[in-house]
Each structure stands twice: as C-alpha cells, then as structure tokens.
CSV table of C-alpha atoms in Angstrom, one decimal:
chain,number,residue,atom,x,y,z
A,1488,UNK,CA,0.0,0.0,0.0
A,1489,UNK,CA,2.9,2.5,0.8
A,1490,UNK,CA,5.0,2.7,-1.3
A,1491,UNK,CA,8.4,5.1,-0.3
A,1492,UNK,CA,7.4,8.1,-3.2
A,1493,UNK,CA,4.4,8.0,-0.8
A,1494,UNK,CA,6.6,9.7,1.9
A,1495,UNK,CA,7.9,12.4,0.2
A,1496,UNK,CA,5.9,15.2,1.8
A,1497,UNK,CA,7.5,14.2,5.3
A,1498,UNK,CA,11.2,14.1,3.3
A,1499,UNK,CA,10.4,18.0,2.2
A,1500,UNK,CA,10.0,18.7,6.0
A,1501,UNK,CA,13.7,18.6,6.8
A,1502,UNK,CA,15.1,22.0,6.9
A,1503,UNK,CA,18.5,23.0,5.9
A,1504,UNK,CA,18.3,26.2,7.6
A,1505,UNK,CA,16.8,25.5,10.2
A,1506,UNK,CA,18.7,25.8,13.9
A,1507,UNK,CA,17.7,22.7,14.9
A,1508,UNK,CA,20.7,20.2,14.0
A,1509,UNK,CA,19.3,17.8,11.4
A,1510,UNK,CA,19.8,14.5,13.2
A,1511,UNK,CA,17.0,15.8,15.4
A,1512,UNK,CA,15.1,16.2,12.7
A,1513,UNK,CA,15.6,13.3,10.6
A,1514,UNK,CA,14.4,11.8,14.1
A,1515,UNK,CA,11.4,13.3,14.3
A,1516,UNK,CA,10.8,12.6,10.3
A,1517,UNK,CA,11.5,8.7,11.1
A,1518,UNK,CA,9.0,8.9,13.8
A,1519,UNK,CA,6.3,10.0,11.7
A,1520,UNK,CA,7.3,7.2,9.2
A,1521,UNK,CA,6.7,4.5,12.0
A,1522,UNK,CA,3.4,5.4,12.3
A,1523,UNK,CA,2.2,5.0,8.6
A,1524,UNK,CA,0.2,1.8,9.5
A,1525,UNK,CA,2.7,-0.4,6.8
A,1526,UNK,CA,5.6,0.2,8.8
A,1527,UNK,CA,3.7,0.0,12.2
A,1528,UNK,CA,2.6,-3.3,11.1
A,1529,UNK,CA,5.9,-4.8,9.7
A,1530,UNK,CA,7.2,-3.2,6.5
A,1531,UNK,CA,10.8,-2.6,6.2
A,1532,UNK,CA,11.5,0.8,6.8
A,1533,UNK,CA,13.3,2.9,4.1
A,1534,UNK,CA,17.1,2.4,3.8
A,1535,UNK,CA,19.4,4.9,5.4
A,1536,UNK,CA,21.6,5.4,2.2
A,1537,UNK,CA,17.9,6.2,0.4
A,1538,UNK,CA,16.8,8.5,3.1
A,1539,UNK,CA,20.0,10.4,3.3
A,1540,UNK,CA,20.3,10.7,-0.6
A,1541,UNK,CA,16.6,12.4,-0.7
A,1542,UNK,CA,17.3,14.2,2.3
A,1543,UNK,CA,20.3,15.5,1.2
A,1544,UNK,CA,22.1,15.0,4.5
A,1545,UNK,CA,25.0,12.3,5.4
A,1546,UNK,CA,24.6,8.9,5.6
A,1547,UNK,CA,26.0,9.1,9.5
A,1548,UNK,CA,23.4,11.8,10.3
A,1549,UNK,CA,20.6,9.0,9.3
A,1550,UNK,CA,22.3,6.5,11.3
A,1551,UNK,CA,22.6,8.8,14.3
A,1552,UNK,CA,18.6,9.7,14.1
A,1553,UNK,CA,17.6,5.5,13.6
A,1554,UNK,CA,20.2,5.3,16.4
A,1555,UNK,CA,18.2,7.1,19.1
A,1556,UNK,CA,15.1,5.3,17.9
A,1557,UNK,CA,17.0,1.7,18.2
A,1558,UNK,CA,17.5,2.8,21.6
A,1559,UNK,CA,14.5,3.4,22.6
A,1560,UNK,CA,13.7,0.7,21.1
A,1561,UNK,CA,11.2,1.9,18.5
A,1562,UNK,CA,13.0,-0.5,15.9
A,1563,UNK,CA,14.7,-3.4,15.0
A,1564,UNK,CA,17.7,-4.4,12.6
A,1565,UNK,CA,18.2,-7.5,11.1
A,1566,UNK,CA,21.3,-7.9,9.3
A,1567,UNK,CA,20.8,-8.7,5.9
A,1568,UNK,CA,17.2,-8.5,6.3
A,1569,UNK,CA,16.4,-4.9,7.2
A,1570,UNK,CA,14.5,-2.5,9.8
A,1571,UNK,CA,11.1,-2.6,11.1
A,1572,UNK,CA,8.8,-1.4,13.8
A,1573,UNK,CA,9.2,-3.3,17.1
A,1574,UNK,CA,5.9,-4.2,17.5
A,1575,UNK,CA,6.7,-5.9,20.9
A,1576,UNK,CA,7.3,-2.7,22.6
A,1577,UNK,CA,5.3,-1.7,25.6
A,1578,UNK,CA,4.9,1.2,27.1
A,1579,UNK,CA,2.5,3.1,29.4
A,1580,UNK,CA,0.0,5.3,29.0
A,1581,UNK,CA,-0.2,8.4,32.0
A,1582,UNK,CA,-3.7,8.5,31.8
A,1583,UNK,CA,-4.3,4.8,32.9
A,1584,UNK,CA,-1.2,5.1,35.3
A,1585,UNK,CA,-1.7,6.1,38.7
A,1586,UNK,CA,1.5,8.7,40.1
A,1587,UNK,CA,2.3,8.4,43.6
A,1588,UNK,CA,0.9,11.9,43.8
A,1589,UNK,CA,-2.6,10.6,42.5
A,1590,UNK,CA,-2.7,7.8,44.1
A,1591,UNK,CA,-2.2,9.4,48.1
A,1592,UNK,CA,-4.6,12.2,47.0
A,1593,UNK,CA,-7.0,9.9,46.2
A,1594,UNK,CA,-6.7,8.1,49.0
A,1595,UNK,CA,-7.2,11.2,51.4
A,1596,UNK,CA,-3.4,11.1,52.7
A,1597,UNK,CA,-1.7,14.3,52.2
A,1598,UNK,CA,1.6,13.8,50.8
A,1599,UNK,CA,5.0,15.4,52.5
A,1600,UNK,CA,7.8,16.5,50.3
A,1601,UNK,CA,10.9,16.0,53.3
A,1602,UNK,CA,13.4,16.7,51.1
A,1603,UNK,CA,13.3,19.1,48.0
A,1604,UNK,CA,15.9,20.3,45.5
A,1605,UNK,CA,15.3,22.2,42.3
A,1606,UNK,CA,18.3,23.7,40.5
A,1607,UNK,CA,19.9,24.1,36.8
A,1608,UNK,CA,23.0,21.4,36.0
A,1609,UNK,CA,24.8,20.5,33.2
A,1610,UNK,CA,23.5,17.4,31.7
A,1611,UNK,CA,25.5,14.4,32.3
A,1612,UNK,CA,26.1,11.8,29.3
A,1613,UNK,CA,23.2,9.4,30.3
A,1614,UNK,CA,20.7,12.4,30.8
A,1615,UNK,CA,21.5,13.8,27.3
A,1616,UNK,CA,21.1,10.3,25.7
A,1617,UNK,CA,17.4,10.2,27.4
A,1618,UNK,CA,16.3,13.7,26.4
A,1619,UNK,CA,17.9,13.8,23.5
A,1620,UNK,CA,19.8,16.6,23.8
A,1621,UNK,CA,23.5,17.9,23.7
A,1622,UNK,CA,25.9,16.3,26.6
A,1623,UNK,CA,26.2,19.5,29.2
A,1624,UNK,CA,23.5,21.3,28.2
A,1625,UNK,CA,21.5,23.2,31.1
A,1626,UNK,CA,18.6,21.3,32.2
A,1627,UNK,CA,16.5,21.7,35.9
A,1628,UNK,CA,17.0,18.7,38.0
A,1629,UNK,CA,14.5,18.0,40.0
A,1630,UNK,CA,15.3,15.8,43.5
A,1631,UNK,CA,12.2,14.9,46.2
A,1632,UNK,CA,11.9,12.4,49.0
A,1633,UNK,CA,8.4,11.8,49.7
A,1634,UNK,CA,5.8,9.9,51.8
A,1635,UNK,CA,2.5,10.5,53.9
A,1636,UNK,CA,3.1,12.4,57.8
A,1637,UNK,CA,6.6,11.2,59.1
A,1638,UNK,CA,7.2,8.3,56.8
A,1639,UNK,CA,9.3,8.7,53.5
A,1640,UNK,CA,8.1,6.0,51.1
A,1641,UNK,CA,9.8,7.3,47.7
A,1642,UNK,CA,13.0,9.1,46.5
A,1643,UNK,CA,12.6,10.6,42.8
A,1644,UNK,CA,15.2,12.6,40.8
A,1645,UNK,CA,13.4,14.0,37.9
A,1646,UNK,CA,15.9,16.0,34.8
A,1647,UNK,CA,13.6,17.8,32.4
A,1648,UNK,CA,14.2,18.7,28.9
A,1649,UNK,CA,15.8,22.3,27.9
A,1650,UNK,CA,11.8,23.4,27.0
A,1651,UNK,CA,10.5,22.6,30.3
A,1652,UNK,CA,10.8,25.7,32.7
A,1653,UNK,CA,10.2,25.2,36.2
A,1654,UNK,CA,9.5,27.2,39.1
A,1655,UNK,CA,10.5,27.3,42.8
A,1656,UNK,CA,6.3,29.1,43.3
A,1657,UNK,CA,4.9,26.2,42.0
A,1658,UNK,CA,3.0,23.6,44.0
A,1659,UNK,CA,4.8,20.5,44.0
A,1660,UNK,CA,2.8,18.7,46.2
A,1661,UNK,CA,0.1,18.3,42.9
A,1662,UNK,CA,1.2,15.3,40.4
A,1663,UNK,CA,3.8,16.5,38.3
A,1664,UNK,CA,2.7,16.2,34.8
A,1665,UNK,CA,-0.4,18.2,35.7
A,1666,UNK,CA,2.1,20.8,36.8
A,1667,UNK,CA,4.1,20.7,33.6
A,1668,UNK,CA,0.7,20.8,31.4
A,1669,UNK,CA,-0.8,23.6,33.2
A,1670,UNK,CA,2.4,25.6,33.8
A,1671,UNK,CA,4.5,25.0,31.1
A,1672,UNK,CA,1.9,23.9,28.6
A,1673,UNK,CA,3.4,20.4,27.5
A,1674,UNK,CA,0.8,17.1,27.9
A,1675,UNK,CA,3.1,14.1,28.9
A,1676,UNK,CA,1.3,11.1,27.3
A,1677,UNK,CA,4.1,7.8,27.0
A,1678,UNK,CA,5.7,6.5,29.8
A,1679,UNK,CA,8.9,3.9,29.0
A,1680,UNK,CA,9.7,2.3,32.1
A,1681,UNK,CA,12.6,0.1,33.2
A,1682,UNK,CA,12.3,-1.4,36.7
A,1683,UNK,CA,14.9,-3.1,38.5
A,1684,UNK,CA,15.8,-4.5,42.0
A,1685,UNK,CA,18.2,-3.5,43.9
A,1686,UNK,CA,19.7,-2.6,47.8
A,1687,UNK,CA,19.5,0.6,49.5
A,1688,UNK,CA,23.1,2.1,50.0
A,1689,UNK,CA,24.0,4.7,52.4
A,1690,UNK,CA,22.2,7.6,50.4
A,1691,UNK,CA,19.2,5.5,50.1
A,1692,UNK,CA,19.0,4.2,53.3
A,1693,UNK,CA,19.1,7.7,54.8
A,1694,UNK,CA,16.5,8.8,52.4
A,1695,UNK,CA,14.1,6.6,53.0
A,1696,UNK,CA,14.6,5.4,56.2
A,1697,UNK,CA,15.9,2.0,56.4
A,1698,UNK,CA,19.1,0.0,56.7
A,1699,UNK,CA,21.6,-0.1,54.4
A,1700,UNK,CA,20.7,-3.5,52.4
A,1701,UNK,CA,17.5,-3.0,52.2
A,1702,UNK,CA,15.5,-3.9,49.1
A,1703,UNK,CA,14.6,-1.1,46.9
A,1704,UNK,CA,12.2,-0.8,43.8
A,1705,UNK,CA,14.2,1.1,41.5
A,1706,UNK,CA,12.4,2.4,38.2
A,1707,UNK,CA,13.9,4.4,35.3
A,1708,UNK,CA,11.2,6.4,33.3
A,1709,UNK,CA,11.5,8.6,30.2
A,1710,UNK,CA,8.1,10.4,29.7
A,1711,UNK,CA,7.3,11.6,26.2
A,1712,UNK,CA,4.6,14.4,24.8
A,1713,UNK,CA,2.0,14.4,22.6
A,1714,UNK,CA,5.2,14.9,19.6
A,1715,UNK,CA,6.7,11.9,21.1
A,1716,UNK,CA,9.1,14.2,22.3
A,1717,UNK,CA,11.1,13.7,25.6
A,1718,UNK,CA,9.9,15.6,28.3
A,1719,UNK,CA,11.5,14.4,31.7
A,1720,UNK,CA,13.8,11.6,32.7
A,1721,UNK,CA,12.8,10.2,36.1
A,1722,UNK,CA,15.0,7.5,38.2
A,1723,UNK,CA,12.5,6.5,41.3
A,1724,UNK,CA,13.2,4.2,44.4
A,1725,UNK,CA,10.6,3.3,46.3
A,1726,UNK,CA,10.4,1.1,49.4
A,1727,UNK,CA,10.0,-2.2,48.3
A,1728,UNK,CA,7.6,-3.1,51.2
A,1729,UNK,CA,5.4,-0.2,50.5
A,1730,UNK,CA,4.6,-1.1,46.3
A,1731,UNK,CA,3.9,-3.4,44.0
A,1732,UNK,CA,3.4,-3.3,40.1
A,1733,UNK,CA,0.7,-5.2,38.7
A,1734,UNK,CA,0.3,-5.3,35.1
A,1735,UNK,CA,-2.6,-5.9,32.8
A,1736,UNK,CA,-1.8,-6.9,28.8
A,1737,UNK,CA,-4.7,-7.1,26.2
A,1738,UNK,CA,-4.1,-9.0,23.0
C-alpha cells in the first residue's frame, strides 16, 4: 500500500536552515514514518543510504537519528534483512497510570515533600542520551523524597528537557505532569519504564529510612509528549515493602 514516493511530503520537511541540528530532525521525520500503518505493522523501513540521498544529509546523520530510535527501542535491525517497527514494545500510557501523587490524593493522605531540591546542572552523558539533547547542556534537576506524615516511602530525581521551565512558586505537592501541562503547557502522554531490584546504600538508606541492604524498587522512566518528544527523565526508588506493580496486557 505505501510505497516510499508516498513519503515524500514528510522528506520535504527537513530544513537546511533550520537551527535545529538535522539529526533531530531526521528523528522526528522517522518517527512520523513509523506510524504510517505499513511500517507499524511490519514493512521494512526505508534504507538509510535512500533516506539520506533524498534528504540531502550524510549517511552518518541517518544513522545517528535510527540510532536514538533503536535505543528506545522503536526499531529493529536484522542484518541482511532490514529494519522494522518493534511491534513488541510496551509502554505506558499516563492517563491509565496512577502517580504516587494521585494515588495518596485519592486516598485522602496528604503527601510530604521531606526533602526538596530544584536547580539548573549541566547534563550528564546518560541524561543527554534520554532527552535527547546535547551532553552539558542546562537542564532543571529535579530531587524529592516523599511519603504521607513522618514516613518517606519514595526518593525521585526528575531531569527535564531544555523546553521545560520550572518554578520554585509552583506547588509540588500536585502530580507533576499536571504541573508541567498547566504551567509550562506540554501534555506528557508515554511512559517507558525500566524497573529493577536493587539494595539501599548509604544515600538510600538515609533517604528513606531503612538500613543499608534494604530492598529497593528502582524504576527508570522517560516520559514523552504528545510529539513523542522527551519531556523528563525520572530515576525513582521506592520502598519495596510499600509497592507493587501489577500489570494488565490485552491482546
């Protein structure tokens, strides 16, 4: 049904002039390629050395744009064979996740932020591969411990993307994404989520309370707009004894 001549209004999209370095764009043109329903339902994806003749850009700018996307694991290679969709990729969607914030509000608790940080760093290696942005550029880190009352049951570090803006006058104690919609007008709508054991170690433990050993729920989240766009990179550890994930899959 879609044949590659079919995509040539997306390849016109890719601007020379433009200020925005072209391996971000050829990764936001490849994104809107996956979702043509052919190559979300298994057609090879068009070859690199096509895309970047049409394009007029390098061969190694196409390869660093399907790069970010093969880490995030958007697509597969096969040698020899070619690239596709992974159609085996889950992720979450916010509105039928529940945030800790959410979650204590609705069950009447009011939550207590006993430790809070917000402050501008240079972005380390892994934070620019997340957010997709250049290694020590200035991004707001965001640190919390928080719980219900005296007891701490969860330590997040949040780094946001260059285009969120955040404020020291805003309420934190509301769920963040409703605070990044309403203040800094970006909807966060895909959550990709690693989640790991592992033990508390001094930090942790004095963080959230318990003994250095202690089993700790650690998840990793990148959280995407509407543009499929990063928005925030999240690493959360929560109390082991305090959650559980429970995961429902339709076929």
């Amino acid at each position: 049904m879609y044949e590659h001549d079919i995509i040539d209004d997306l390849l016109k999209k890719v601007d020379h002039g433009s200020a925005v370095p072209l391996h971000i764009q050829v990764e936001e043109l490849l994104l809107s390629i996956i979702k043509l329903p052919d190559y979300a339902n298994g057609k090879l994806l068009p070859k690199e050395v096509d895309l970047a003749r049409n394009l007029g850009v390098s061969r190694s700018t196409v390869r660093q744009a399907s790069n970010r996307l093969s880490e995030k694991n958007l697509i597969i290679r096969k040698k020899g064979i070619g690239t596709r969709v992974n159609k085996e990729m889950i992720t979450t969607s916010l509105d039928s996740w529940s945030s800790f914030s959410k979650e204590m509000l609705e069950k009447g608790k009011k939550i207590v932020n006993s430790h809070f940080q917000l402050k501008r760093v240079k972005s380390s290696k892994q934070v620019s591969l997340k957010l997709g942005i250049e290694q020590g550029a200035k991004v707001y880190k965001l640190s919390r411990v928080r719980g219900v009352k005296k007891e701490s049951k969860v330590y997040f570090i949040s780094y946001f993307h260059p285009k969120v803006e955040l404020k020291d006058s805003y309420d934190y104690t509301k769920p963040l994404y409703n605070i990044i919609e309403q203040e800094c007008g970006y909807y966060a709508e895909i959550s990709k989520e690693e989640i790991s054991a592992i033990v508390a170690d001094e930090d942790l433990a004095e963080k959230l309370n318990v003994v250095i050993g202690a089993p700790i729920l650690k998840r990793e989240r990148l959280v995407l707009d509407r543009g499929q766009s990063a928005l925030e990179y999240n690493i959360g550890y929560y109390k082991a004894e305090n959650f559980k994930y429970s995961v429902e899959l339709r076929r």
